[in-house]
Short mmCIF file of C-alpha atoms in Angstrom, two decimals:
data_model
loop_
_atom_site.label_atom_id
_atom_site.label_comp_id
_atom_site.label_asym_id
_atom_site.label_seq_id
_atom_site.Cartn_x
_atom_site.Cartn_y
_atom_site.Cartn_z
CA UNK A 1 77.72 113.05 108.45
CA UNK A 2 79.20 114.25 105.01
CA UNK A 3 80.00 117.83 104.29
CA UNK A 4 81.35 118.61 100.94
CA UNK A 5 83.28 122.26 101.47
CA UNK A 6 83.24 122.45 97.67
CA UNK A 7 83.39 119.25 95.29
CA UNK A 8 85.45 121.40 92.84
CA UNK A 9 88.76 119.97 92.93
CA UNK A 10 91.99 122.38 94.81
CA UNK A 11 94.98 123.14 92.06
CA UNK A 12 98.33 124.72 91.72
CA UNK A 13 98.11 128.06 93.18
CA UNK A 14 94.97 126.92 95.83
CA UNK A 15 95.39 128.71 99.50
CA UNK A 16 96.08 125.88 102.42
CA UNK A 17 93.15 124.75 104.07
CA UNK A 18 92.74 125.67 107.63
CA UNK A 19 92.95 123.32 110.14
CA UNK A 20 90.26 120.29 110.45
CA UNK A 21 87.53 121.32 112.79
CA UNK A 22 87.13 119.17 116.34
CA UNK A 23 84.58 116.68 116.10
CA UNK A 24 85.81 116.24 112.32
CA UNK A 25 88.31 113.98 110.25
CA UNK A 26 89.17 115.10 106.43
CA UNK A 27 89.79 113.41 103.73
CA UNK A 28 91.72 114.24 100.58
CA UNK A 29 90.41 112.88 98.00
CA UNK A 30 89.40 113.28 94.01
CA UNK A 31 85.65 112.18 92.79
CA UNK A 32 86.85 109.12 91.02
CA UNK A 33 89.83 108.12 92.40
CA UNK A 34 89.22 104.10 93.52
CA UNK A 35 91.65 103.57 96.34
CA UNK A 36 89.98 106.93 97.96
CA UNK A 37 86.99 105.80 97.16
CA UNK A 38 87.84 102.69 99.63
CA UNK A 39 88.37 105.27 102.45
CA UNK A 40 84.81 106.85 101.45
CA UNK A 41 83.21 103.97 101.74
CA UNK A 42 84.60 103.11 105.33
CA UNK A 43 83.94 106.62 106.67
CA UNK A 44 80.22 106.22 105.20
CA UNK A 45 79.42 102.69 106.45
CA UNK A 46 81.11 103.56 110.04
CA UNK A 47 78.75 106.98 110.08
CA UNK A 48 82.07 108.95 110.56
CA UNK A 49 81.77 112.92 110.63
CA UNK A 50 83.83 114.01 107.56
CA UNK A 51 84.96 116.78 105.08
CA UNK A 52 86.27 116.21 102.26
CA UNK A 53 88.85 118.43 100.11
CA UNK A 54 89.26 117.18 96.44
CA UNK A 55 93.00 117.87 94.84
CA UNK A 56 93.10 118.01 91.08
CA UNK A 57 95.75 115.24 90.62
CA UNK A 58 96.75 116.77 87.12
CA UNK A 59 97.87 119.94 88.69
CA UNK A 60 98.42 119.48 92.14
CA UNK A 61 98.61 122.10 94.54
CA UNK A 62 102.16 122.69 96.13
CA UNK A 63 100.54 122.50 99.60
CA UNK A 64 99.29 119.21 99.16
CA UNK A 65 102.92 117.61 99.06
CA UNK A 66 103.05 118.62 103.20
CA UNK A 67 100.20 116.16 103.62
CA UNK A 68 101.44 113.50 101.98
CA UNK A 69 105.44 113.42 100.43
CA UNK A 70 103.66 111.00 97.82
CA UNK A 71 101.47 113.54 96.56
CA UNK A 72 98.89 110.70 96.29
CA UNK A 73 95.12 110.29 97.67
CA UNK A 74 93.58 109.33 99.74
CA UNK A 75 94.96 110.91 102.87
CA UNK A 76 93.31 111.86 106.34
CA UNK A 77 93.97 114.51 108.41
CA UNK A 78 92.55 114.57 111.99
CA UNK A 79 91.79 117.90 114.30
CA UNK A 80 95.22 117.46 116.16
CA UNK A 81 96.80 117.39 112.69
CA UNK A 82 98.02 113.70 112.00
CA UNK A 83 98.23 112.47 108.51
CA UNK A 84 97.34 108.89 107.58
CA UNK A 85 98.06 108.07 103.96
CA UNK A 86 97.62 104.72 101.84
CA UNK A 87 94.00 103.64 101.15
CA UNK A 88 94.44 100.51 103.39
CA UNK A 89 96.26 101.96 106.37
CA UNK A 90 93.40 104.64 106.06
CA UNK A 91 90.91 102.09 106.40
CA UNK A 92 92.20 100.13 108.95
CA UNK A 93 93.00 103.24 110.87
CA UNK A 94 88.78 104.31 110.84
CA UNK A 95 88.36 101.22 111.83
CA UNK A 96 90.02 101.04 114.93
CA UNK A 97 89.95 105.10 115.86
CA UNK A 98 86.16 104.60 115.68
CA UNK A 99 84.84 101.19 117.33
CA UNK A 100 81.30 101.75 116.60
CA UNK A 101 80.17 99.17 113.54
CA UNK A 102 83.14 97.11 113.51
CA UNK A 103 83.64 96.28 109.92
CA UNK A 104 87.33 94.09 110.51
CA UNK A 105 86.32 90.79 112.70
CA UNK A 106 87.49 91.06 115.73
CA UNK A 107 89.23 87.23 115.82
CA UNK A 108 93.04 87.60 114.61
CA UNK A 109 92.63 84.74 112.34
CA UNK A 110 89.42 85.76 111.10
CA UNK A 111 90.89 89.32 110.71
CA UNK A 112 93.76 87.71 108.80
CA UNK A 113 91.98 85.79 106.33
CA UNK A 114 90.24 89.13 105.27
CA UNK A 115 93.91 90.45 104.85
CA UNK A 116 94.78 87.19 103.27
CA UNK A 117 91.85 87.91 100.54
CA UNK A 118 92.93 91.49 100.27
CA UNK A 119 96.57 90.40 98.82
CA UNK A 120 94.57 87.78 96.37
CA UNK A 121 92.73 90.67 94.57
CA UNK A 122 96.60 93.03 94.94
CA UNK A 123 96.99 92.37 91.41
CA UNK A 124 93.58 93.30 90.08
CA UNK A 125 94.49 97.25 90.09
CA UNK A 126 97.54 97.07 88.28
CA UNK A 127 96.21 95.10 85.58
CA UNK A 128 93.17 96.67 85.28
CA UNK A 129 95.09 100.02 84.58
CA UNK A 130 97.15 98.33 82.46
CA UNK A 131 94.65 97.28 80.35
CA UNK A 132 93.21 101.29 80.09
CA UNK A 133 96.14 102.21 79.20
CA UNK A 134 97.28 99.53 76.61
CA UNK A 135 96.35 100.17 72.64
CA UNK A 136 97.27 97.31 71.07
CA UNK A 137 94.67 94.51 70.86
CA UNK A 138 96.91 91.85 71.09
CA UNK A 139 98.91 93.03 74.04
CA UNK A 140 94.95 93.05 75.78
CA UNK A 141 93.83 90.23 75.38
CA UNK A 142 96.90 88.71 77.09
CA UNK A 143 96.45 91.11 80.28
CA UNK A 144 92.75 90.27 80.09
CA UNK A 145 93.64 86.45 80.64
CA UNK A 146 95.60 87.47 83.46
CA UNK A 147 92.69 89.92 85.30
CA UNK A 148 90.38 86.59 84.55
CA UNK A 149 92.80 83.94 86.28
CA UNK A 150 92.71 86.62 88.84
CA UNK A 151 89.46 86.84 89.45
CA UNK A 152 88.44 83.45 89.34
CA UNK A 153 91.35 83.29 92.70
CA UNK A 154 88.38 85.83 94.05
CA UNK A 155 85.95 83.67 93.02
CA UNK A 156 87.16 80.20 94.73
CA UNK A 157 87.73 82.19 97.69
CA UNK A 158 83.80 82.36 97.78
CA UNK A 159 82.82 79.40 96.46
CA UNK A 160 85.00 77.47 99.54
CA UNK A 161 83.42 80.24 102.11
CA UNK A 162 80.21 79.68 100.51
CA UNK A 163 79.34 82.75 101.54
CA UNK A 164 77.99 85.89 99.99
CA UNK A 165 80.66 88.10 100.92
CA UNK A 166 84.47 88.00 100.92
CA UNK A 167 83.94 88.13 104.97
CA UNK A 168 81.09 86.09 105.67
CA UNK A 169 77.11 86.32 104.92
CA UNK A 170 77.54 90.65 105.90
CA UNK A 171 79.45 92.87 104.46
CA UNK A 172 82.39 93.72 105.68
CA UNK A 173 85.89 95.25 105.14
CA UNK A 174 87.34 93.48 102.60
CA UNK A 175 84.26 93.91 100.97
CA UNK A 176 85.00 97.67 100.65
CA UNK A 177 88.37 97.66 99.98
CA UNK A 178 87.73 95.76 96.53
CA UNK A 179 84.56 97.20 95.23
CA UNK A 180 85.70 100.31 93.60
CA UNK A 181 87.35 98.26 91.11
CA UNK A 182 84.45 95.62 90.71
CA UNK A 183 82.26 98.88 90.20
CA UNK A 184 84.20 99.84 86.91
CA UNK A 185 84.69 96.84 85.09
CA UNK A 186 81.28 97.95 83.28
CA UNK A 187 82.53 101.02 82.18
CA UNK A 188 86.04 99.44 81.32
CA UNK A 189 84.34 97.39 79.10
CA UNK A 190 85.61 94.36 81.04
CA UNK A 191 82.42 93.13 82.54
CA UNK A 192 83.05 90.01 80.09
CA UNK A 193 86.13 88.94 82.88
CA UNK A 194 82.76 88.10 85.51
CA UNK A 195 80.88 85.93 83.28
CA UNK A 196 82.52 82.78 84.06
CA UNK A 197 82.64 83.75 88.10
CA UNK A 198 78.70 83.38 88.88
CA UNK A 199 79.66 84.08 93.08
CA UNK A 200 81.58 87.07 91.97
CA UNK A 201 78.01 88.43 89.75
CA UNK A 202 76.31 87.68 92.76
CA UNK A 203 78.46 89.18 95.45
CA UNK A 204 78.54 92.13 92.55
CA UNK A 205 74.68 92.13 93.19
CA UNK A 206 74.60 92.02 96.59
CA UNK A 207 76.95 95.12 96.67
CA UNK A 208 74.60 97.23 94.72
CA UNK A 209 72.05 96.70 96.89
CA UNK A 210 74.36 98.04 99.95
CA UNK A 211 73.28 101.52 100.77
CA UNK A 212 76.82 102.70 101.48
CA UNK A 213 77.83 101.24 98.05
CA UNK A 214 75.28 102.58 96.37
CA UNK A 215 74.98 106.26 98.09
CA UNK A 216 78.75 106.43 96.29
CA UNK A 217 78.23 104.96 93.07
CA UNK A 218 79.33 106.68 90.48
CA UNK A 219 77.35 106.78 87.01
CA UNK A 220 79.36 104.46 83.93
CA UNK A 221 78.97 107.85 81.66
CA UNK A 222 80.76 110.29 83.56
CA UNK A 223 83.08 107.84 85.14
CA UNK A 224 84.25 107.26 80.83
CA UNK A 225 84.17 110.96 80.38
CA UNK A 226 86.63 111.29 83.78
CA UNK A 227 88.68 108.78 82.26
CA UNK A 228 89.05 110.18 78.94
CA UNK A 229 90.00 113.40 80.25
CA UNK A 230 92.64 111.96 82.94
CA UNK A 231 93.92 109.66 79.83
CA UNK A 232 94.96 113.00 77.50
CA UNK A 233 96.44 114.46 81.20
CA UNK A 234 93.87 117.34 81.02
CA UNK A 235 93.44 119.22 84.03
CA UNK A 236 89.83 119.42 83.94
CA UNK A 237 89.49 115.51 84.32
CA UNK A 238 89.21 115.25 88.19
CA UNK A 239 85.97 118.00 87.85
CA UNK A 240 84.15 116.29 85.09
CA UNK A 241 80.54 116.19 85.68
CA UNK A 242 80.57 119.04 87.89
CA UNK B 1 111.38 75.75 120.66
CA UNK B 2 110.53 72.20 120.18
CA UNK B 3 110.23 69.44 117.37
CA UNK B 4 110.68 70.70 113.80
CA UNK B 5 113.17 70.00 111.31
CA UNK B 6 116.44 72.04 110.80
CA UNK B 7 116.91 70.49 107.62
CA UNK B 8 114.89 71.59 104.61
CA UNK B 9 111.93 68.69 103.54
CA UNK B 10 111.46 68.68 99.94
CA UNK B 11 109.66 66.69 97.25
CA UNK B 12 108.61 63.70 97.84
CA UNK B 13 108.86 64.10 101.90
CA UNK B 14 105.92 62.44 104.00
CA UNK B 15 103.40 65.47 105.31
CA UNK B 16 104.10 66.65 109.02
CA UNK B 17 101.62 65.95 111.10
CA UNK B 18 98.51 68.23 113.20
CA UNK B 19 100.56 70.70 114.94
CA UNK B 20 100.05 69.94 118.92
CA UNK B 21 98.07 71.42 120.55
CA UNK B 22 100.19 74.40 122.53
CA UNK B 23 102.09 75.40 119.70
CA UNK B 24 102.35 77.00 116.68
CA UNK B 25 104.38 75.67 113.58
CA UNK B 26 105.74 77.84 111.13
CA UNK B 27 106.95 77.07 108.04
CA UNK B 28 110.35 79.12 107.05
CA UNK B 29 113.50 78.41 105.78
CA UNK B 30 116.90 79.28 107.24
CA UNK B 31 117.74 82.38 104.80
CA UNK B 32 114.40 83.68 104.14
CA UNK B 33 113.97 87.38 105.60
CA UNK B 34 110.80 87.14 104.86
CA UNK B 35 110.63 84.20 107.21
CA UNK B 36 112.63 85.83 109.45
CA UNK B 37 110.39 88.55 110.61
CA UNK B 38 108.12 86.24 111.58
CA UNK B 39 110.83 83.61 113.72
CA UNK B 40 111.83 87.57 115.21
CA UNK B 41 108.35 88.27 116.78
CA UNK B 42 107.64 84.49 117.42
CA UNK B 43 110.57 84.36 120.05
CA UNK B 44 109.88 88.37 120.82
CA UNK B 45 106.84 87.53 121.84
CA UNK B 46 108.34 84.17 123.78
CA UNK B 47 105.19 82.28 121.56
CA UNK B 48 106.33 78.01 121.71
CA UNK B 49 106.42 77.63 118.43
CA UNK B 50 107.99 74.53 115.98
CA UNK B 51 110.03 75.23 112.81
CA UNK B 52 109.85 73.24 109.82
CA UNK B 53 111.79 74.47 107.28
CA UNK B 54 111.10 73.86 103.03
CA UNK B 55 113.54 73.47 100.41
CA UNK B 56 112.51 76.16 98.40
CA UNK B 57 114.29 75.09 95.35
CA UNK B 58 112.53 71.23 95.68
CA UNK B 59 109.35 71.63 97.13
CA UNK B 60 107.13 68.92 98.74
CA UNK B 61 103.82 68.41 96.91
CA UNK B 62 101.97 69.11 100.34
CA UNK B 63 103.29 72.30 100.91
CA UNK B 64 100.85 73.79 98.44
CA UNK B 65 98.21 72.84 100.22
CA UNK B 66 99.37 75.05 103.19
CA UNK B 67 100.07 77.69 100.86
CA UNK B 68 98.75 77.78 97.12
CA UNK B 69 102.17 80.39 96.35
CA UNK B 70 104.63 78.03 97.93
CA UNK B 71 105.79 80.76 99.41
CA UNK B 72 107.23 81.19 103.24
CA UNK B 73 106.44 81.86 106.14
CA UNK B 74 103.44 80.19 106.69
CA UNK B 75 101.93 79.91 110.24
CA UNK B 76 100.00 76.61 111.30
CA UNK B 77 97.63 76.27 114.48
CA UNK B 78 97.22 73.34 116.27
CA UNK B 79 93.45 73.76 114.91
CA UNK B 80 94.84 73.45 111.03
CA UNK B 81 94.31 77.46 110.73
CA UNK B 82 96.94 78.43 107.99
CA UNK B 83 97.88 82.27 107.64
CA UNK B 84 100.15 83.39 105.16
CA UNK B 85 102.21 86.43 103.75
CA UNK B 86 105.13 87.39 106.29
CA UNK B 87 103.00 91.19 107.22
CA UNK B 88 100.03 89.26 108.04
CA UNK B 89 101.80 86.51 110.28
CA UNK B 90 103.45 89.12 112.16
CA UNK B 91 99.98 90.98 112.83
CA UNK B 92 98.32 87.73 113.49
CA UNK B 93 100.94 86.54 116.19
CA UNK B 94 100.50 89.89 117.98
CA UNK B 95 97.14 90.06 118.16
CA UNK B 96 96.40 86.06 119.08
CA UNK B 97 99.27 86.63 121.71
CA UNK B 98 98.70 89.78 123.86
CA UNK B 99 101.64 89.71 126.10
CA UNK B 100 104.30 91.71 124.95
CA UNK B 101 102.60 93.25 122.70
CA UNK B 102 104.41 95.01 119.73
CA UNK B 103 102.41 97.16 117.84
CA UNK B 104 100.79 99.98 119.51
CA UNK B 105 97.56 100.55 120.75
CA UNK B 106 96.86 103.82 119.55
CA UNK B 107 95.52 103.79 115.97
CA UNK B 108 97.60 106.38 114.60
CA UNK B 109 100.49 105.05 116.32
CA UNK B 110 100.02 102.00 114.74
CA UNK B 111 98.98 103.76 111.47
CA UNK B 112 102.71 105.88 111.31
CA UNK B 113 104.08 102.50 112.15
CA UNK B 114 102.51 101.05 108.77
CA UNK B 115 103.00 104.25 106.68
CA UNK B 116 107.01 103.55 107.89
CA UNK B 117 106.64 99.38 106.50
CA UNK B 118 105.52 101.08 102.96
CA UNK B 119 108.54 103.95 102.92
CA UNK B 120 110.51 100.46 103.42
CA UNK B 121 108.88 98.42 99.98
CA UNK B 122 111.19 99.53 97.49
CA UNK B 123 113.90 97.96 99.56
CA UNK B 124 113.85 94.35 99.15
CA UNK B 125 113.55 93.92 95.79
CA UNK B 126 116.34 96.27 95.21
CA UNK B 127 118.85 93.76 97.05
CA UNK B 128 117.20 90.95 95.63
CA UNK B 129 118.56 93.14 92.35
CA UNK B 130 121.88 93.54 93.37
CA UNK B 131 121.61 90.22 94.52
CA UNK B 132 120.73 88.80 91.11
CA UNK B 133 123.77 91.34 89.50
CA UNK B 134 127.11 89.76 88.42
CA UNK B 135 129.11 92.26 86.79
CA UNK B 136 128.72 94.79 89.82
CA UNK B 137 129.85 97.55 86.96
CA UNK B 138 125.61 97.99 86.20
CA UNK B 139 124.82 98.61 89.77
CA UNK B 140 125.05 102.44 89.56
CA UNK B 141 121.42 102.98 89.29
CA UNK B 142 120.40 100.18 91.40
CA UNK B 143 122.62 102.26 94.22
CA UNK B 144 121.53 105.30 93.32
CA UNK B 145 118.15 104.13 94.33
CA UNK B 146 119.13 102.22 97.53
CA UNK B 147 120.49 105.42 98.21
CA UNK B 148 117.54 106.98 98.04
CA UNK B 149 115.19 104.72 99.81
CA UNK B 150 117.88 104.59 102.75
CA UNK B 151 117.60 108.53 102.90
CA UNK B 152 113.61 107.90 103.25
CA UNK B 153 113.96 105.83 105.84
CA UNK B 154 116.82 108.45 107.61
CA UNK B 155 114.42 111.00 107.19
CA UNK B 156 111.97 108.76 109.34
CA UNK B 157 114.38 108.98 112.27
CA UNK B 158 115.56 112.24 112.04
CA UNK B 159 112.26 113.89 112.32
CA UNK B 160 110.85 111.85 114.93
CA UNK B 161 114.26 111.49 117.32
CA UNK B 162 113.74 108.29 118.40
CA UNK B 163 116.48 105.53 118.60
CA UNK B 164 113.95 102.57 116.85
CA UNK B 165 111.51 103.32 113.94
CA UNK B 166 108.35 103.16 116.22
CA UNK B 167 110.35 105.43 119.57
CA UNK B 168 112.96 104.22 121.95
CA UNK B 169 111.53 100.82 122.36
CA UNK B 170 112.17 98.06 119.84
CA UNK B 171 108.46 97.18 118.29
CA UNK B 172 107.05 95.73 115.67
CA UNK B 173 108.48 98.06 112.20
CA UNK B 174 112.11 97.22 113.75
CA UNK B 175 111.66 93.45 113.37
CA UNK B 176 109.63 93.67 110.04
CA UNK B 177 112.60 95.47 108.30
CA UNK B 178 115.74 94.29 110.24
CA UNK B 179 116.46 91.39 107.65
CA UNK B 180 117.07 93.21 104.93
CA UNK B 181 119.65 95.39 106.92
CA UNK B 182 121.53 92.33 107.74
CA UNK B 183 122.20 91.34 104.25
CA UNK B 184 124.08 94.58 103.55
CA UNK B 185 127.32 93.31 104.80
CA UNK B 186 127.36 89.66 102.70
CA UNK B 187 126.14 91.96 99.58
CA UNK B 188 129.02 94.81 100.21
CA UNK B 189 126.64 97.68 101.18
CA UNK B 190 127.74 98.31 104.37
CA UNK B 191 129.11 101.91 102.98
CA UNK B 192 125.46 103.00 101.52
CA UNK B 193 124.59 103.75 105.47
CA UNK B 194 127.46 105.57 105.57
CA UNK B 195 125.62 108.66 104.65
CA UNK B 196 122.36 107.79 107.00
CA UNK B 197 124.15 107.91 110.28
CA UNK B 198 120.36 107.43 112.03
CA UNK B 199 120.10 104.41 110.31
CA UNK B 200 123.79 103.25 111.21
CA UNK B 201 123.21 104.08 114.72
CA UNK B 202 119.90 101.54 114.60
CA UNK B 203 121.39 98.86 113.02
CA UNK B 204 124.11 98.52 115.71
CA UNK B 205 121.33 99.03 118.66
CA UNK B 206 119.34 96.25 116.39
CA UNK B 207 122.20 93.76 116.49
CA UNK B 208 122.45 94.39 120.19
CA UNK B 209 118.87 93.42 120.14
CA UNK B 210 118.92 90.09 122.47
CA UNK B 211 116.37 88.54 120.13
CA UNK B 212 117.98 89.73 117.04
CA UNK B 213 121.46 88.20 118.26
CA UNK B 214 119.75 85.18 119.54
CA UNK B 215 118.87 84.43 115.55
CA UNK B 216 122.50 85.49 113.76
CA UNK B 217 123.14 85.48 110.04
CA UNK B 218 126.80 84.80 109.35
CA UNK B 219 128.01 86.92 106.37
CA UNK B 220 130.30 83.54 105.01
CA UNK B 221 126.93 81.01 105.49
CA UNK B 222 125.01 83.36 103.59
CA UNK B 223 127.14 83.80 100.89
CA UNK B 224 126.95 80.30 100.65
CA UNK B 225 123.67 80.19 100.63
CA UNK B 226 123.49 83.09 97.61
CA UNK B 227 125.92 81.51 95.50
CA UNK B 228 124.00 78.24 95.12
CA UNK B 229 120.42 79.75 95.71
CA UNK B 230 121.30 81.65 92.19
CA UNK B 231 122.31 78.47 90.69
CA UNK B 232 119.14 76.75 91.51
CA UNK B 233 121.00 74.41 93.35
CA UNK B 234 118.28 71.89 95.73
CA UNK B 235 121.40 71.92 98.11
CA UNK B 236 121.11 75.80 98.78
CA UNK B 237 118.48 75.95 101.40
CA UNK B 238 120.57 73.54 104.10
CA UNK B 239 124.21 75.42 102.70
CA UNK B 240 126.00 75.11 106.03
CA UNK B 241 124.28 71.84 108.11
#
């Protein structure tokens, strides 16, 4: 269901890609971006025919700024030529322009408590990048307080569900949308922010074990040696590992 | 509309009771646009619904428990379902109501109409700015940027050539971003859609809106409300009753 025209990332300078064959949906994405890594997921679990067209987000190429103003991934583009952008609205989009394997509940309220869940964890991102990108010890270990109280809101949401996902006892949505982040807190060195949340290890687990999840997973070394790169603002970052 | 309160419970008020069965409560307050949206597609959508409203600057102990943020509008079922965050009561009301429905079927219909609700984020908390701003000297950057996020949303209805922000039928995006617009005259904006005659030209079909007009904001109450909302004041929420 996946074809890969080329994992090499497009730059400045890169010719427009043609149109999306029928039968197809693209996706622009970059190896280890985490909100397009959301849309991966969703287009994997669903068993959704797909392309996907990496942009070097250090050196964008002037094209991709017609597919999305932004300049930001993930973004889809059908055969008739729409463009969906923002990870969620991508998401949601799969998941109702493809009915087979259902992964939002079809009950409104049900379907808004998985919404409900999704702005709990809206903070986790932000800090998380924060935290890369902050030097100073002291200034961590105050943001670090802050990703733990927000995680433990993550983890009380499945200790009253007593469930093993954020959804229910399958995996589902929500489930997606918040892994990529979960995924790196090894390699962020911020796996210490899980030990006090033993349904969070456990859902953490569980994921793993997913074989959408783990067809995607990317390996803690080369995810550092992205990240290093994408720190410094090199343009090679977005290929590492290739 | 039946039942509900008009004026604002606060601390130490008793708990409301189960919502009866036929209805839906919501919890709100009069000034909230957050709140608003949702009292929009509630009587859109012709859904019997009860309003309590919360004093926002005093608020009762038990409201927490229908919302851990203490934050409005909250929805409450006769079944003791509680859905929060105004986005997701909006979504939830259309799709546990199916008459009159006011988001599109079509996915990517739907999908434009949410890629238009992001173009509109900036836009709140820039009032709440100029809201918040005494000496109006500062507020050249602040308008620089309203500006600019009021040329996005131009741009929106230039290309498509529509009247509303999801075609020539008021839906869903309208009512999710109308309250904002109101609050331009009370904050002396009216002149930054001078230069976004689309968007002038909506917000005059909008307050010809029978559902809009049927839930008015006047400029002098809200003023009102701002000038003791920024004091704190436990008054501000029921400024005008």
């Amino acid at each position: 269901i996946f074809i890969c025209t080329a994992a090499r990332s497009r730059g400045k300078g890169s010719a427009l890609p043609g149109p999306v064959p029928e039968g197809l949906i693209r996706v622009y994405s970059m190896r280890f971006c985490l909100y397009a890594q959301s849309t991966r997921l969703v287009l994997t679990a669903k068993g959704i025919r797909h392309e996907v067209i990496n942009i070097n987000l250090k050196n964008k190429p002037e094209w991709f700024f017609k597919k999305n103003p932004s300049g930001l991934v993930p973004v889809l583009e059908t055969s008739q030529g729409q463009l969906i952008c923002e990870s969620a609205i991508t998401c949601e989009y799969l998941d109702e322009a493809y009915p087979e394997k259902k992964l939002l509940p079809g009950d409104p309220y049900e379907k808004a408590c998985q919404k409900m869940v999704f702005e709990s964890f809206s903070k986790v991102p932000p800090l998380i990048s924060r935290i890369l990108r902050t030097q100073n010890k002291e200034d961590c270990s105050g943001l670090k307080e802050e990703l733990h109280k927000e995680i433990t809101k993550l983890e009380e949401v499945l200790t009253d569900k007593k469930t093993t996902f954020f959804g229910g006892n399958s995996l589902s949505m929500i489930d997606y949308l918040i892994w990529p982040w979960f995924e790196r807190l090894e390699a962020l060195e911020l796996n210490e922010c899980v030990d006090l949340t033993p349904a969070l290890k456990l859902w953490m687990a569980a994921m793993k074990k997913d074989p959408t999840v783990s067809s995607l997973l990317t390996d803690m070394k080369t995810f550092q040696g992205f990240f290093n790169l994408y720190l410094q603002n090199s343009p090679e970052a977005c290929d590492y590992g290739l």
